[in-house]
Amino acid sequence: MKMNGYTFAELNGKEDLIEEIRSLESKLQEQTGEPITLIAYEKEQAGNGERA
């Protein structure tokens, strides 16, 4: 999925990063009392649609 110059970040095989995201989601939920979902995007390079 593309969104204004961003595409979903490729996190396959990066379980340590995924765990950090999940941990931060939990912390934010504890602090706000609301369910929080973080979504990782990568910025595309200008003009060519490739990841930065």
XYZ file of N, CA and C in Angstrom:
156
model
N 0.838 -1.182 0.000
C 0.000 0.000 0.000
C 0.877 1.238 0.000
N 0.551 2.181 -0.845
C 1.289 3.438 -0.903
C 0.430 4.553 -0.347
N 1.086 5.518 0.299
C 0.363 6.646 0.862
C 1.251 7.881 0.800
N 0.966 8.765 -0.141
C 1.665 10.051 -0.228
C 3.178 9.943 -0.048
N 3.830 9.143 -0.879
C 5.276 9.031 -0.826
C 5.800 8.050 0.205
N 4.910 7.265 0.810
C 5.317 6.271 1.801
C 4.772 4.913 1.400
N 5.464 3.871 1.802
C 5.011 2.508 1.595
C 5.267 1.747 2.902
N 4.567 0.635 3.109
C 4.789 -0.139 4.325
C 6.262 -0.547 4.422
N 6.825 -0.450 5.622
C 8.203 -0.858 5.852
C 8.309 -2.376 5.771
N 9.384 -2.859 5.204
C 9.646 -4.295 5.095
C 10.307 -4.742 6.401
N 9.562 -5.441 7.240
C 10.082 -5.887 8.536
C 10.192 -7.402 8.642
N 9.995 -8.120 7.540
C 10.150 -9.575 7.576
C 11.559 -9.935 8.023
N 11.645 -10.845 8.988
C 12.933 -11.292 9.482
C 13.562 -10.338 10.484
N 12.856 -9.286 10.850
C 13.383 -8.304 11.810
C 12.545 -8.350 13.086
N 12.516 -9.538 13.679
C 11.667 -9.781 14.844
C 11.997 -8.850 16.010
N 13.268 -8.460 16.150
C 13.638 -7.560 17.247
C 12.960 -6.202 17.077
N 12.850 -5.711 15.851
C 12.186 -4.433 15.606
C 10.681 -4.548 15.831
N 10.108 -5.661 15.403
C 8.675 -5.880 15.598
C 8.360 -5.924 17.089
N 9.208 -6.571 17.864
C 8.997 -6.639 19.315
C 9.094 -5.249 19.950
N 9.998 -4.406 19.475
C 10.095 -3.031 19.981
C 8.812 -2.258 19.699
N 8.262 -2.430 18.505
C 7.005 -1.759 18.153
C 5.885 -2.242 19.066
N 5.787 -3.535 19.277
C 4.741 -4.083 20.149
C 4.901 -3.583 21.578
N 6.130 -3.499 22.037
C 6.393 -2.998 23.391
C 5.945 -1.543 23.524
N 6.248 -0.717 22.529
C 5.835 0.675 22.557
C 4.314 0.803 22.480
N 3.667 -0.048 21.686
C 2.210 -0.047 21.647
C 1.640 -0.308 23.037
N 2.198 -1.268 23.744
C 1.728 -1.597 25.097
C 1.928 -0.436 26.054
N 3.113 0.193 25.995
C 3.383 1.343 26.863
C 2.395 2.478 26.607
N 2.162 2.772 25.340
C 1.244 3.848 24.985
C -0.182 3.533 25.439
N -0.572 2.273 25.326
C -1.908 1.884 25.767
C -2.038 2.045 27.279
N -1.001 1.667 28.023
C -1.021 1.841 29.476
C -1.143 3.317 29.848
N -0.431 4.180 29.141
C -0.415 5.604 29.454
C -1.706 6.311 29.046
N -2.332 5.874 27.945
C -3.513 6.568 27.440
C -4.822 5.901 27.832
N -4.763 4.619 28.164
C -5.980 3.874 28.440
C -6.748 3.509 27.181
N -6.148 3.719 26.046
C -6.769 3.426 24.753
C -5.899 2.448 23.972
N -6.523 1.585 23.169
C -5.711 0.695 22.330
C -4.948 1.511 21.281
N -3.670 1.212 21.120
C -2.792 1.927 20.194
C -2.201 0.919 19.214
N -2.222 1.261 17.937
C -1.577 0.447 16.908
C -0.609 1.337 16.144
N 0.655 0.941 16.117
C 1.669 1.671 15.360
C 1.866 0.981 14.017
N 2.030 1.775 12.980
C 2.216 1.256 11.624
C 3.535 1.793 11.090
N 4.397 0.903 10.599
C 5.720 1.299 10.112
C 5.681 1.548 8.607
N 6.081 2.741 8.225
C 6.189 3.121 6.823
C 7.624 3.501 6.507
N 7.979 3.390 5.233
C 9.265 3.873 4.732
C 8.989 4.986 3.739
N 9.792 6.034 3.788
C 9.652 7.133 2.847
C 10.295 6.721 1.524
N 9.571 6.974 0.436
C 10.109 6.670 -0.894
C 11.022 7.790 -1.350
N 11.995 7.437 -2.172
C 12.865 8.462 -2.749
C 12.061 9.271 -3.752
N 12.335 10.541 -3.815
C 11.572 11.450 -4.680
C 11.640 11.014 -6.137
N 10.475 10.867 -6.755
C 10.393 10.682 -8.189
C 10.491 9.277 -8.732
N 11.013 8.296 -7.971
C 11.188 6.989 -8.590
C 10.418 5.865 -7.905
N 9.678 6.156 -6.834
C 8.869 5.138 -6.185
C 9.643 4.087 -5.425
N 10.957 4.250 -5.294
C 11.758 3.292 -4.539
C 11.872 3.744 -3.106
N 12.205 2.781 -2.255
C 12.377 3.108 -0.835
C 13.632 3.900 -0.630
N 13.563 4.797 0.352
C 14.732 5.646 0.667
C 15.788 4.843 1.396
